[in-house]
Amino acid sequence: MKELELYLHIPFCERKCAYCDFLSAPADLPVRISYIKKLQEEIAYYGAQYGEYQVSSIFFGGGTPTILEGYQLAAILETVKEHFNITTDAEITVECNPGTLTAGKAEKLVQAGFNRLSMGLQSADDRELQLLGRIHNFAQFLESYDLARKAGFRNINVDLMSALPGQTLKSWQDTLQKVTALRPEHISAYSLIIEEGTPFYERFAEDERIREEGGHPRLLPEEDVERQMYELTETFLHTKGYERYEISNYAKPGYECRHNCGYWIRKDYLGLGLGASSLVEHQRFQNTSELKTYLEQEYSPQCEGQHERIAETIQLQEETGLTQTGHHIHIETLDKKSEMEEFMFLGLRKTKGISKKEFIERFGCSMDSVYGKPLIESMKQGMMKEEGDRVFLTQDGTLVSNQVLCEFLFDEEV
């Protein structure tokens, strides 16, 4: 059977963090209940369309999925099991914010079949957490982590964030030390990105202006300090038994996140819920990001095949110029050029990089014939390296990965 990954979006949270630009917001109980019902309808609808697929991983993301009750999350997962073919060893992850987990909820999640928990700590420093606008402190995280272990979770990821306002190399190392002492199986360590449209953007854009005028020292760490934080992360976590397998992800042997690895190698995945994106058989499509529109949609199991419907939608878009119809917006059939770009851009995020042989098998041409110039230039600059069949980023290349990876985006038709 064909392999498929599922992503289910739970767009609710207790309150928005100051740095967050994800599709999420607080919502009252009636809205949450209506959303769950609609999500279950959508699950049933697509289960009928993708019966030939076998689901190898399921990821409940948000927002804060654990803002829902345990029985609600269990009911959603049960609906997935009823309508999709799930492998017996499927990785089933649910994201969790400390402060939203109780002993009863954690036990219910394990009983329902969730076998991986991803906890959003970000920092072990309460001052940093408060500045980020998090709803918890470090003590509450420790309590939630303990509840998860006692409930039976044997695969836990902890999300961390570096380059925070006022953060120092010492406070970052302290966070790493405190987290690794708990022995989670996986750690995601990201650098803060100031996204436009967030309170952080408004605050720190103004801060930079004042700093440039000599008003006060910069609140965000300087670039050389941010680089030191990244280097410290890999060095320190290596001593604790964690290996970096992707730009920002570290795991103990055998605990790499299978769901995210699927994204990086471009496995087919289906996104369900508000604003969720999908990639299935060379086609990208995305749910509406308007909650009212999503809740008003009708999902009938007696519908035409999904692939045929998407083809009709694309034709309609070409004829009318409309970008929205049916259940999705921005439906796109990827051409060879786009798929090669994604193969390079996503695959090079992995520490093992990409295979030249696989490139030929997928696209019928050599990697050098398409990307010879940026490959040679990146290797000359020490940003990339080639060993045997594989090409990958060096340590220096990883530190400026976005800049390097952009070299593999076409600026003209191929």
XYZ file of C-alpha atoms in Angstrom:
414
model
C 0.000 0.000 0.000
C 1.062 3.606 -0.564
C 2.390 5.378 2.518
C 0.754 8.525 3.909
C 1.337 10.808 6.883
C -1.503 12.664 8.594
C -1.375 16.095 10.220
C -4.354 17.334 12.251
C -4.466 20.992 13.200
C -5.961 22.089 16.530
C -5.969 25.898 16.206
C -6.803 26.776 19.815
C -4.610 28.073 22.617
C -5.091 29.717 26.005
C -3.484 32.906 24.706
C -1.142 33.888 21.901
C 2.556 34.053 22.713
C 4.306 37.305 21.835
C 6.434 35.687 19.102
C 3.784 33.380 17.586
C 2.543 33.778 14.008
C 0.946 30.319 13.765
C -2.710 29.897 12.850
C -4.053 29.772 16.396
C -6.198 31.761 18.820
C -8.242 31.380 22.020
C -11.779 30.062 21.547
C -14.731 29.319 23.807
C -16.132 25.846 24.466
C -18.952 25.920 21.856
C -16.482 26.836 19.112
C -14.134 24.033 20.144
C -16.969 21.510 20.129
C -18.132 22.663 16.678
C -14.574 22.423 15.398
C -14.104 18.880 16.692
C -17.313 17.785 14.998
C -16.270 19.354 11.687
C -12.781 17.858 11.936
C -14.286 14.409 12.461
C -16.467 14.926 9.378
C -13.403 15.883 7.367
C -11.502 12.824 8.631
C -14.343 10.544 7.502
C -14.527 12.320 4.151
C -10.846 11.896 3.337
C -10.663 8.417 4.809
C -13.022 7.369 2.014
C -10.772 9.046 -0.573
C -7.445 7.601 0.588
C -8.344 4.016 1.337
C -5.427 2.774 -0.767
C -2.943 4.479 1.555
C -1.376 3.189 4.751
C -0.812 5.818 7.459
C 2.602 5.550 9.123
C 2.517 8.675 11.305
C -0.100 10.993 12.794
C 0.708 14.417 14.235
C -1.688 16.587 16.254
C -0.290 20.127 16.085
C -1.487 23.605 16.908
C -2.108 25.879 18.623
C -2.203 23.775 21.736
C -3.927 20.422 21.123
C -3.898 19.610 24.842
C -6.142 22.587 25.528
C -8.860 20.094 24.531
C -10.045 17.494 27.007
C -8.419 14.084 26.919
C -11.616 12.378 25.813
C -11.970 14.881 22.947
C -8.487 14.147 21.607
C -9.144 10.444 22.068
C -12.382 10.747 20.079
C -10.603 12.498 17.210
C -7.903 9.821 17.101
C -10.530 7.084 17.222
C -12.214 8.672 14.192
C -8.893 8.569 12.361
C -8.492 4.880 13.207
C -12.010 4.149 11.988
C -11.515 5.733 8.569
C -7.827 5.263 7.702
C -5.526 2.250 7.495
C -3.055 2.803 10.343
C 0.137 0.745 10.616
C 0.565 -1.154 13.874
C 3.775 0.736 14.679
C 2.576 4.202 13.610
C 4.140 7.169 15.382
C 1.271 9.176 16.917
C 2.330 12.558 18.303
C 0.417 15.233 20.170
C 1.823 18.669 20.945
C 1.451 19.871 24.519
C 1.997 23.096 26.404
C 2.915 22.785 30.084
C 0.017 23.945 32.188
C -2.577 22.218 29.974
C -1.767 18.654 31.027
C -3.333 16.837 33.982
C -2.691 13.308 35.223
C -6.069 12.164 33.937
C -5.552 13.774 30.528
C -2.091 12.244 30.125
C -3.398 8.788 31.020
C -6.312 9.165 28.595
C -3.952 10.090 25.774
C -1.803 7.019 26.326
C -4.865 4.785 26.553
C -6.174 6.240 23.285
C -2.955 5.327 21.455
C -0.843 8.486 21.477
C 2.747 7.277 21.843
C 4.774 10.484 21.447
C 4.447 13.800 23.287
C 5.987 17.054 22.056
C 6.254 19.581 24.894
C 6.750 23.299 24.256
C 9.086 24.430 27.024
C 11.223 26.991 25.083
C 13.323 27.995 28.118
C 14.102 26.869 31.663
C 14.470 30.512 32.733
C 11.229 31.935 34.139
C 12.163 35.479 33.181
C 12.646 34.436 29.571
C 9.366 32.505 29.607
C 7.505 35.530 30.906
C 8.996 37.736 28.214
C 7.898 35.214 25.553
C 4.360 35.351 26.893
C 4.263 31.659 27.808
C 1.429 30.466 30.085
C 3.735 28.386 32.296
C 6.910 28.550 34.356
C 9.677 25.955 34.565
C 8.227 24.331 37.685
C 4.945 23.737 35.831
C 6.868 22.186 32.946
C 8.588 19.795 35.364
C 5.210 18.833 36.794
C 3.761 18.209 33.313
C 6.822 16.210 32.271
C 6.537 14.025 35.367
C 2.819 13.446 34.714
C 3.594 12.383 31.141
C 6.218 9.872 32.251
C 3.983 8.430 34.945
C 1.137 8.094 32.437
C 3.341 5.948 30.207
C 4.848 8.233 27.559
C 8.184 6.706 26.547
C 8.930 9.066 23.676
C 8.976 12.762 24.600
C 10.276 15.739 22.639
C 11.071 19.075 24.294
C 11.002 22.260 22.198
C 13.613 24.875 23.093
C 14.323 28.337 21.724
C 17.602 30.249 21.639
C 18.564 33.833 20.740
C 15.829 35.193 23.009
C 15.763 38.816 24.214
C 18.192 39.188 27.101
C 19.343 35.571 26.807
C 23.022 34.884 27.399
C 25.254 31.973 26.484
C 25.237 30.985 30.153
C 21.447 31.011 30.520
C 21.101 28.977 27.299
C 23.561 26.382 28.577
C 21.643 26.290 31.856
C 18.447 25.486 29.912
C 20.210 22.696 28.015
C 21.622 21.291 31.261
C 18.268 21.251 33.038
C 16.440 19.668 30.103
C 18.981 16.947 29.349
C 18.950 15.986 33.038
C 15.364 14.809 32.422
C 16.480 12.512 29.574
C 13.840 13.261 26.940
C 14.234 11.149 23.828
C 14.218 14.126 21.466
C 15.064 17.836 21.612
C 14.131 20.481 19.042
C 16.256 23.603 19.440
C 15.253 26.563 17.275
C 16.530 30.123 17.073
C 13.916 32.804 17.635
C 12.653 34.379 14.417
C 10.941 37.742 14.753
C 7.886 37.342 12.522
C 6.074 40.322 11.047
C 2.626 40.876 12.532
C 3.524 39.645 16.026
C 3.917 41.757 19.184
C 7.625 40.851 19.129
C 8.004 42.341 15.671
C 6.413 45.614 16.707
C 8.483 45.750 19.870
C 11.878 44.828 18.491
C 11.594 46.711 15.238
C 11.197 49.810 17.392
C 13.972 48.594 19.692
C 16.386 48.317 16.756
C 15.544 51.839 15.646
C 16.216 53.257 19.110
C 19.426 51.243 19.411
C 20.716 52.519 16.085
C 20.107 56.053 17.349
C 22.234 55.297 20.409
C 19.315 54.957 22.787
C 20.224 51.674 24.504
C 22.077 48.360 23.967
C 20.467 45.750 21.751
C 18.056 43.439 23.589
C 18.386 40.559 21.135
C 21.703 38.629 21.204
C 24.289 39.711 18.653
C 24.892 37.433 15.666
C 28.184 36.086 17.024
C 26.471 35.155 20.315
C 23.641 33.456 18.412
C 26.245 31.476 16.468
C 27.956 30.446 19.694
C 24.607 29.268 21.047
C 24.057 27.067 18.001
C 27.542 25.568 18.235
C 27.150 25.012 21.978
C 23.854 23.217 21.386
C 25.352 20.549 19.146
C 28.495 20.109 21.245
C 26.671 19.930 24.558
C 23.863 17.640 23.383
C 26.393 15.284 21.787
C 27.990 14.758 25.193
C 24.557 13.808 26.531
C 23.877 11.197 23.851
C 21.862 13.303 21.391
C 22.858 13.473 17.734
C 21.786 16.219 15.357
C 19.952 14.696 12.403
C 18.469 17.920 11.015
C 19.365 21.590 11.287
C 17.423 22.118 14.528
C 16.607 18.592 15.731
C 18.471 16.207 18.006
C 17.571 12.705 19.108
C 18.813 9.688 20.962
C 19.440 6.737 18.615
C 16.177 5.448 17.155
C 14.063 8.390 18.314
C 14.257 10.701 15.293
C 10.810 12.168 14.609
C 9.471 9.959 11.837
C 6.737 12.433 10.944
C 9.092 15.351 10.340
C 11.588 13.123 8.539
C 8.743 12.357 6.146
C 8.384 16.073 5.358
C 12.083 16.419 4.588
C 12.130 13.503 2.165
C 8.799 14.602 0.634
C 6.576 11.706 1.629
C 2.913 12.149 0.832
C 1.095 13.840 3.698
C -2.490 14.931 4.229
C -3.312 17.934 6.410
C -6.717 18.072 8.075
C -8.218 20.980 9.969
C -8.101 24.748 9.687
C -5.376 26.005 7.336
C -3.723 22.577 7.074
C -1.549 21.904 4.014
C -1.129 18.673 2.056
C 1.202 17.141 -0.507
C -0.205 14.076 -2.260
C 1.016 12.692 -5.562
C 2.702 15.855 -6.847
C -0.171 18.113 -5.782
C -0.217 20.676 -2.986
C -3.473 21.897 -1.525
C -4.500 23.766 1.584
C -7.595 24.174 3.715
C -9.132 27.583 4.226
C -7.655 29.565 7.122
C -11.001 31.241 7.900
C -12.620 29.469 10.868
C -16.176 30.470 9.921
C -15.688 29.176 6.382
C -14.190 25.920 7.628
C -17.052 25.281 10.062
C -19.627 25.898 7.306
C -18.098 23.429 4.843
C -19.886 20.201 4.069
C -17.981 16.932 3.885
C -20.092 14.245 2.261
C -18.712 10.698 2.085
C -20.664 10.251 -1.155
C -18.295 12.415 -3.148
C -16.124 12.096 -6.220
C -12.560 10.877 -5.885
C -10.239 13.448 -4.355
C -7.736 13.414 -7.198
C -10.417 13.932 -9.827
C -11.920 16.787 -7.807
C -8.550 18.515 -7.485
C -7.971 18.181 -11.233
C -11.355 19.790 -11.861
C -10.547 22.557 -9.397
C -7.242 23.321 -11.113
C -8.990 23.496 -14.473
C -11.612 25.840 -13.012
C -8.898 28.074 -11.578
C -7.186 28.264 -14.953
C -10.449 29.162 -16.661
C -11.746 31.687 -14.115
C -8.668 32.937 -12.301
C -10.304 32.089 -8.969
C -8.027 30.801 -6.211
C -10.682 29.296 -3.957
C -13.277 26.645 -4.639
C -14.653 23.618 -2.830
C -12.822 22.752 0.364
C -9.396 24.113 -0.459
C -7.483 27.150 -1.591
C -4.211 27.418 -3.488
C -4.296 24.022 -5.180
C -1.137 23.487 -7.201
C 0.265 20.687 -9.320
C 4.031 20.674 -8.862
C 6.136 20.607 -11.999
C 9.559 18.980 -12.291
C 11.355 22.236 -11.500
C 9.408 22.745 -8.251
C 9.959 19.164 -7.164
C 13.700 19.415 -7.746
C 13.791 22.633 -5.709
C 11.976 20.964 -2.814
C 14.172 17.875 -3.031
C 17.256 20.056 -2.562
C 15.846 22.653 -0.161
C 14.266 20.142 2.213
C 16.719 17.282 1.845
C 19.743 19.430 2.648
C 18.221 20.221 6.047
C 19.182 16.690 7.113
C 22.700 16.106 8.400
C 23.013 13.145 6.022
C 22.060 15.405 3.144
C 20.830 14.026 -0.168
C 21.714 11.227 -2.564
C 22.861 11.939 -6.112
C 21.650 8.507 -7.155
C 18.175 9.184 -5.797
C 18.104 12.511 -7.662
C 18.737 10.698 -10.957
C 16.123 8.035 -10.158
C 13.496 10.680 -9.393
C 14.162 13.232 -12.099
C 15.969 11.405 -14.897
C 18.959 13.740 -14.884
C 22.044 14.251 -12.752
C 22.194 16.693 -9.885
C 25.363 18.207 -11.336
C 23.686 18.918 -14.670
C 21.013 20.990 -12.926
C 22.817 22.400 -9.879
C 26.464 22.214 -10.897
C 27.190 25.922 -10.421
C 25.715 26.412 -6.897
C 27.156 23.038 -5.786
C 30.679 23.947 -6.871
C 30.430 27.465 -5.423
C 29.082 26.234 -2.076
C 31.834 23.628 -1.823
C 34.507 26.219 -2.657
C 33.165 28.402 0.153
C 33.232 25.470 2.574
C 29.459 25.485 2.969
C 28.868 22.052 1.448
C 30.714 18.778 1.157
C 30.432 15.661 -0.995
C 31.248 12.181 0.299
C 30.536 9.197 -1.906
C 26.990 9.449 -3.206
C 25.841 12.105 -0.739
C 25.974 15.894 -0.624
C 25.412 17.738 2.661
C 25.935 21.016 4.498
C 29.110 21.515 6.501
C 29.032 23.006 9.989
C 29.644 26.467 8.520
C 26.930 25.870 5.944
C 24.455 24.861 8.618
C 25.037 28.128 10.469
C 23.896 30.088 7.406
C 21.606 27.385 6.039
C 18.859 29.665 4.741
C 21.362 31.611 2.655
C 22.940 28.438 1.256
C 19.647 26.667 0.557
C 18.281 29.655 -1.344
C 21.007 29.054 -3.930
C 19.057 25.979 -5.019
C 15.903 27.863 -5.909
C 15.626 28.509 -9.629
C 15.437 32.080 -10.881
C 14.443 30.934 -14.363
C 12.633 28.087 -16.057
C 14.457 24.749 -16.403
